[in-house]
PDB file of C-alpha atoms in Angstrom:
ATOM      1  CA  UNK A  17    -195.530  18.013 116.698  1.00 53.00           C
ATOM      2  CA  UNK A  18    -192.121  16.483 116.516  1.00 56.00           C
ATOM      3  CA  UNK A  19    -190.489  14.253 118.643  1.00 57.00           C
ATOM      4  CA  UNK A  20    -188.601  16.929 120.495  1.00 55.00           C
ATOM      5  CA  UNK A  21    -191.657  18.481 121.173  1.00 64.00           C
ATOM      6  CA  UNK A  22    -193.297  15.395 122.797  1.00 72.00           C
ATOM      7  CA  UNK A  23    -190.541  14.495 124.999  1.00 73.00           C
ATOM      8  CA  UNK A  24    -189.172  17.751 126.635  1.00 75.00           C
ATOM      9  CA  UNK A  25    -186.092  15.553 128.497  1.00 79.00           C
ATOM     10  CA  UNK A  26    -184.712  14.412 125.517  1.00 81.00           C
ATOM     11  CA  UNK A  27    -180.903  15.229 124.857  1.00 77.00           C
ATOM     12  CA  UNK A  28    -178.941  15.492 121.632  1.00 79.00           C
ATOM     13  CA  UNK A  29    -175.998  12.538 121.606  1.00 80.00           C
ATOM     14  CA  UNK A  30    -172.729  14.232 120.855  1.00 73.00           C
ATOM     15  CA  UNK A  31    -169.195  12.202 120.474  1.00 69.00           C
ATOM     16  CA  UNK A  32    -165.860  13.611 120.517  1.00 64.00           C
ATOM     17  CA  UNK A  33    -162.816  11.883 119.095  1.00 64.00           C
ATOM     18  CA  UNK A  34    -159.080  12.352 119.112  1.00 60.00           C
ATOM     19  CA  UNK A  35    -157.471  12.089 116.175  1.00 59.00           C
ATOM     20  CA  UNK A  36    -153.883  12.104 115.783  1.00 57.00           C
ATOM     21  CA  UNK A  37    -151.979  14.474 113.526  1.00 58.00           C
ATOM     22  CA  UNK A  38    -148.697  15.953 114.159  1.00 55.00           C
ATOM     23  CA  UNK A  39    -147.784  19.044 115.912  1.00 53.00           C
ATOM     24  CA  UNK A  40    -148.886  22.219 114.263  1.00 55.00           C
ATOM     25  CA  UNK A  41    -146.681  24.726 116.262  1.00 64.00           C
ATOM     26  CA  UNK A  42    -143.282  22.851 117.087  1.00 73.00           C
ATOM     27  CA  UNK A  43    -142.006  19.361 116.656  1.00 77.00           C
ATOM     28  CA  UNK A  44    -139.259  19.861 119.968  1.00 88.00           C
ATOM     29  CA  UNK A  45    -140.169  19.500 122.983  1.00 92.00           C
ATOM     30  CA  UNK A  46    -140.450  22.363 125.638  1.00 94.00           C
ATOM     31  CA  UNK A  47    -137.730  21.699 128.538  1.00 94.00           C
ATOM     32  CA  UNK A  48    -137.848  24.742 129.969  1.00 95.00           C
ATOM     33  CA  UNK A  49    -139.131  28.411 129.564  1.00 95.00           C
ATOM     34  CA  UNK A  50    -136.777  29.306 127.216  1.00 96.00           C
ATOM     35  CA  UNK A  51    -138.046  26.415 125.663  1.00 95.00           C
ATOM     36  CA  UNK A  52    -141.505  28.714 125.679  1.00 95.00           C
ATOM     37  CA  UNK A  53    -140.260  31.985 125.313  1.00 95.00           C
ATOM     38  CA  UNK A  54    -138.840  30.705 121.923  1.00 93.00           C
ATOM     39  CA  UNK A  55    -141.956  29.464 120.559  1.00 91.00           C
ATOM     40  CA  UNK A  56    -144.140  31.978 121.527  1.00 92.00           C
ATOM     41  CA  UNK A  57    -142.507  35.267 122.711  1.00 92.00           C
ATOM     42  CA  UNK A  58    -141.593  37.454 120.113  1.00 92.00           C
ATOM     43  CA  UNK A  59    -145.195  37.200 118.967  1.00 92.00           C
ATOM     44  CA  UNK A  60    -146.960  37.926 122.155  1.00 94.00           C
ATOM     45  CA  UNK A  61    -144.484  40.994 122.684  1.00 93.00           C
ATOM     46  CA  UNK A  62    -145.548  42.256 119.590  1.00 93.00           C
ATOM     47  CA  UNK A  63    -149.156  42.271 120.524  1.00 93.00           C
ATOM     48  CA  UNK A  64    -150.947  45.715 121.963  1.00 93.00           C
ATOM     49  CA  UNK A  65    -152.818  44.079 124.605  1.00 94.00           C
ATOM     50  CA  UNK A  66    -152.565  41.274 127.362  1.00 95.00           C
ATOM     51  CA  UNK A  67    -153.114  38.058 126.064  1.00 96.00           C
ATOM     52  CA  UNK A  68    -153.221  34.675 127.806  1.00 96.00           C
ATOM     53  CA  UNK A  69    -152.308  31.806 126.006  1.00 96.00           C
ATOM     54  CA  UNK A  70    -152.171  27.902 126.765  1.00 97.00           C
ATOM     55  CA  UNK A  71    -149.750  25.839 125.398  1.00 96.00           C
ATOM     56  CA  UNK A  72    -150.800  22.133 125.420  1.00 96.00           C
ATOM     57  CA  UNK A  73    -148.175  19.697 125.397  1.00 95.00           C
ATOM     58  CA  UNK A  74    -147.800  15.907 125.263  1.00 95.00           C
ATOM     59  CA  UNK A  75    -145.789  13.936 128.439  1.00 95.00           C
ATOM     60  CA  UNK A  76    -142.963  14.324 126.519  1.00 95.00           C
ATOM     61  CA  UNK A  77    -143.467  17.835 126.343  1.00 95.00           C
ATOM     62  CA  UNK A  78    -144.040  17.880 122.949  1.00 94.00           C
ATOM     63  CA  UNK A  79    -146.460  20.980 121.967  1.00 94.00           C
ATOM     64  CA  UNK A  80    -149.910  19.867 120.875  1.00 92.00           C
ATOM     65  CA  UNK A  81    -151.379  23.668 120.547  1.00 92.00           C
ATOM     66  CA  UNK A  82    -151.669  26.762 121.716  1.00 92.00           C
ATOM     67  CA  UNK A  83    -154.592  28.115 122.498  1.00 92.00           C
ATOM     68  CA  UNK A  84    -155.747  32.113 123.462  1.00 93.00           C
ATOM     69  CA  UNK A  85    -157.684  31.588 126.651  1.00 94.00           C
ATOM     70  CA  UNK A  86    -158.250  35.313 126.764  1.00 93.00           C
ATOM     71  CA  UNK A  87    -157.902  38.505 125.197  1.00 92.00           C
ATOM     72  CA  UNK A  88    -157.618  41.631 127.076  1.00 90.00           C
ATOM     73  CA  UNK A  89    -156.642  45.587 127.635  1.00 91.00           C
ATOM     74  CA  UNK A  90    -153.648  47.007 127.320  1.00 86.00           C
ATOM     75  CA  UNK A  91    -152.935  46.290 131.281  1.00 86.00           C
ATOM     76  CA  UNK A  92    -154.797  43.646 131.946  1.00 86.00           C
ATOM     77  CA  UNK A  93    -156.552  40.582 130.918  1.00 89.00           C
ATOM     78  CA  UNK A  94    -158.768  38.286 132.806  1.00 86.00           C
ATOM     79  CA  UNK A  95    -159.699  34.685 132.534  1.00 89.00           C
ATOM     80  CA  UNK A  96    -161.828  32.225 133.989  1.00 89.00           C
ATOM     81  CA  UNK A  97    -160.280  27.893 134.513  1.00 91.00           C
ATOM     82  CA  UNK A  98    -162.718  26.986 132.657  1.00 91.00           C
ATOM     83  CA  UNK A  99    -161.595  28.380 129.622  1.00 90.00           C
ATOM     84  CA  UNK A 100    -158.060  27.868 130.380  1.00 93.00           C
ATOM     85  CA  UNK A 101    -159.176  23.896 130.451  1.00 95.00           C
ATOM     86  CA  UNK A 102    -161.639  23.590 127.385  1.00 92.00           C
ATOM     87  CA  UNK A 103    -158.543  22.926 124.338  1.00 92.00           C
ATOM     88  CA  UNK A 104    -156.657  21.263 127.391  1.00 95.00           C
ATOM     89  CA  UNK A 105    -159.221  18.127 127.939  1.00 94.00           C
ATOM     90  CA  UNK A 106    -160.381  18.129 124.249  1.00 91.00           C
ATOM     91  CA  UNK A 107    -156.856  17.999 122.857  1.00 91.00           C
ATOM     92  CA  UNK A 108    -155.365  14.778 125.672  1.00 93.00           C
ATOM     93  CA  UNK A 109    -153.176  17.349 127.228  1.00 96.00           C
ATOM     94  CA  UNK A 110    -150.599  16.066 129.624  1.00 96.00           C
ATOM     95  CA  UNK A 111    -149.436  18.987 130.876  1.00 96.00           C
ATOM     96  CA  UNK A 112    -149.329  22.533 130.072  1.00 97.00           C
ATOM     97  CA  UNK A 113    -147.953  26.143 130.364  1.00 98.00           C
ATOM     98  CA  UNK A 114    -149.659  29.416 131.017  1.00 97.00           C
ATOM     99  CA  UNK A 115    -147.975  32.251 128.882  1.00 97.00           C
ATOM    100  CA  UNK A 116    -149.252  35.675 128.374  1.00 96.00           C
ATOM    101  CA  UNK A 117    -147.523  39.174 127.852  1.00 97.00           C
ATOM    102  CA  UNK A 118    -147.123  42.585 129.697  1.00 96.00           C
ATOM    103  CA  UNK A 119    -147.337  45.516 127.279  1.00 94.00           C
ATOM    104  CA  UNK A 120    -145.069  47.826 128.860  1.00 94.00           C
ATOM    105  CA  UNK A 121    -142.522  45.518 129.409  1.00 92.00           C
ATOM    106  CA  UNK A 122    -142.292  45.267 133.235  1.00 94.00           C
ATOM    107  CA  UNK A 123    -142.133  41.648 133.750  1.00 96.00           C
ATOM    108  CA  UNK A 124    -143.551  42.170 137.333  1.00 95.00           C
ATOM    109  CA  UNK A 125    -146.669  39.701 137.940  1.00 95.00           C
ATOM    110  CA  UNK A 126    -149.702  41.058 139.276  1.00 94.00           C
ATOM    111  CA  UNK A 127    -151.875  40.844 141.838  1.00 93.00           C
ATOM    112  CA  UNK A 128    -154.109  39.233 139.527  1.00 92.00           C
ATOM    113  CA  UNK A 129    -150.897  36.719 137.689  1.00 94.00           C
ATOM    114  CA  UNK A 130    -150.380  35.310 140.964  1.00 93.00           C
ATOM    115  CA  UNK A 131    -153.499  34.440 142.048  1.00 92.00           C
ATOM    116  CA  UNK A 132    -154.419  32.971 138.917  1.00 93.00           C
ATOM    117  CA  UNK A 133    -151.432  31.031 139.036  1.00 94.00           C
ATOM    118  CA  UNK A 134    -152.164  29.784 142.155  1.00 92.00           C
ATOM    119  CA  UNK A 135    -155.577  28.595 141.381  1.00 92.00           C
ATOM    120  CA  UNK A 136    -154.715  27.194 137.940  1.00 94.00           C
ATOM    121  CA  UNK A 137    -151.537  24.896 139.633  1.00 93.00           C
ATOM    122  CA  UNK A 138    -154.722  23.868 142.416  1.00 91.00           C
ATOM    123  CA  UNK A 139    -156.899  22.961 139.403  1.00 93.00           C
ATOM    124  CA  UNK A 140    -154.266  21.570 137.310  1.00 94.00           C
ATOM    125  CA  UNK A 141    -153.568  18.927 140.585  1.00 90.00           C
ATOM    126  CA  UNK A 142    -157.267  17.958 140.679  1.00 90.00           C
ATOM    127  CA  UNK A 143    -158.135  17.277 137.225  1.00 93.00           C
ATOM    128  CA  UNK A 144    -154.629  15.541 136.836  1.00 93.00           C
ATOM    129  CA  UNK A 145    -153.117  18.030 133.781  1.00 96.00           C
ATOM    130  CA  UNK A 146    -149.832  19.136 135.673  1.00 94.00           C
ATOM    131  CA  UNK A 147    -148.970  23.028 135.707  1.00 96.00           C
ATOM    132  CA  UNK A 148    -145.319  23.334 134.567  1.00 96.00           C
ATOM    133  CA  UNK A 149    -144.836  26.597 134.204  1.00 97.00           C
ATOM    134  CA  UNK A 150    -146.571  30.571 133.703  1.00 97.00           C
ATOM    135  CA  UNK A 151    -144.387  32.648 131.833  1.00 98.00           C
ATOM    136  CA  UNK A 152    -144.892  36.378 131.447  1.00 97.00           C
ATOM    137  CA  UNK A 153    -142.874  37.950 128.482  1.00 97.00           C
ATOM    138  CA  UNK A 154    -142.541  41.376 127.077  1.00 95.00           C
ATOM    139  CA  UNK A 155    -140.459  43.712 125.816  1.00 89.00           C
ATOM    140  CA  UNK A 156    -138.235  43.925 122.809  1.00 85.00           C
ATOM    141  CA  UNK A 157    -136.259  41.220 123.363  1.00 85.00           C
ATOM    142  CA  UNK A 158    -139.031  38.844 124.571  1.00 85.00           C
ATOM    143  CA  UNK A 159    -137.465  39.074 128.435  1.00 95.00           C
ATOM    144  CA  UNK A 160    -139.283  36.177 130.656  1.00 97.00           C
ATOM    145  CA  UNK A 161    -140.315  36.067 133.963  1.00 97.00           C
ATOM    146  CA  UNK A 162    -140.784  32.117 135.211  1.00 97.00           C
ATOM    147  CA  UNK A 163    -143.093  31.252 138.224  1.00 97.00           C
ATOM    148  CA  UNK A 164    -141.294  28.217 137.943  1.00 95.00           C
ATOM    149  CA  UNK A 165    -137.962  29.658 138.131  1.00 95.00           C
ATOM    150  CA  UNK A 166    -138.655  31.440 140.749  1.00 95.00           C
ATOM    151  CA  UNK A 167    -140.463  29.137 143.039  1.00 92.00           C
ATOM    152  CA  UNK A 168    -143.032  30.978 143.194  1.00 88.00           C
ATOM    153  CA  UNK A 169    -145.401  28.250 141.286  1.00 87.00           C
ATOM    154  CA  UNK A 170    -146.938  26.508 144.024  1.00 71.00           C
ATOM    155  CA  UNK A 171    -147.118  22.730 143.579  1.00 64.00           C
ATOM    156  CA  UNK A 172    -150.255  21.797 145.500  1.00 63.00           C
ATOM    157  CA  UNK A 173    -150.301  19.169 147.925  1.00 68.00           C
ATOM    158  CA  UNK A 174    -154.020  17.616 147.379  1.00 68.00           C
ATOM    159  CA  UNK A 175    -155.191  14.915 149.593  1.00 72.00           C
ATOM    160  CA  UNK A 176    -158.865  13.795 149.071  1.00 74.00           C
ATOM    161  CA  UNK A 177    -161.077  12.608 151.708  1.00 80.00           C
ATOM    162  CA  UNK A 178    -161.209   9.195 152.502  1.00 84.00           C
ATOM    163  CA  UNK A 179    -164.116   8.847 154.949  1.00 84.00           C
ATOM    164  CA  UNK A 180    -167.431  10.364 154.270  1.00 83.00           C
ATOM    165  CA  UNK A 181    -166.920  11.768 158.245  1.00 85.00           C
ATOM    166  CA  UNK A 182    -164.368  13.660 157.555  1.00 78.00           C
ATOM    167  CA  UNK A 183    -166.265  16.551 154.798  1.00 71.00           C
TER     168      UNK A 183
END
């Protein structure tokens, strides 16, 4: 028998470490969605299907990645936080954008854009990686719409308990 097999509670040691490299997508800073569109747009306009994509970004707002959170159908795509934070905590994000295309061009969010908006900026406030923006492109001409712009992305006032009474 090995020593797994004699101790069923033991549990593999795994370490993470950040390494620091330069940017791989952009060395300027994103200052605002055009900022976004620029770097990203025309590509996820030229896609046939709804992606969602994450772009990580320093507190400068330099761009550390971008990750593809999901990948969906030509209407629609769906995605869970959890996913959305994975490249965000691993990579020392300090804030980031949601960006992710409409197919047809209508720049309209969803039912389904807002709310995840909504509970991404919630999430975003409690782990402590700030929201700035979700940007929905498409068309020819990588046309934006900004949550942000808008005022439509809601910045989440979170107060935590203070007295075990009060859950």
């Amino acid at each position: 028998m090995t020593e797994t097999e004699n101790n069923p509670f033991q549990l593999d040691v795994v370490s993470v470490r950040l390494v620091k490299s330069g940017s791989l997508i952009s060395d300027s800073a994103i200052r605002c969605p055009q900022d976004a569109v620029g770097l990203l747009g025309k590509h996820l306009c030229e896609l046939d299907r709804e992606v969602l994509c994450v772009i990580n970004m320093t507190i400068s707002g330099i761009p550390i990645n971008c990750n593809i959170a999901s990948m969906g159908a030509i209407d629609k795509t769906f995605v869970n936080p959890r996913e959305i934070f994975k490249a965000s905590i691993l990579s020392n994000a300090a804030n980031m954008i949601l960006m992710h295309n409409h197919t047809d061009g209508d720049l309209t969010p969803s039912k389904q854009d807002t709310m995840i908006t909504d509970q991404m900026a919630k999430a975003c406030g409690i782990m402590g990686i700030p929201l700035l923006d979700h940007v929905i492109v498409g068309g020819d001409n990588a046309e934006y719409f900004s949550f942000r712009e808008k005022k439509l992305l809601p910045v989440p006032d979170i107060s935590l308990a203070t007295d075990y009474r009060t859950f």
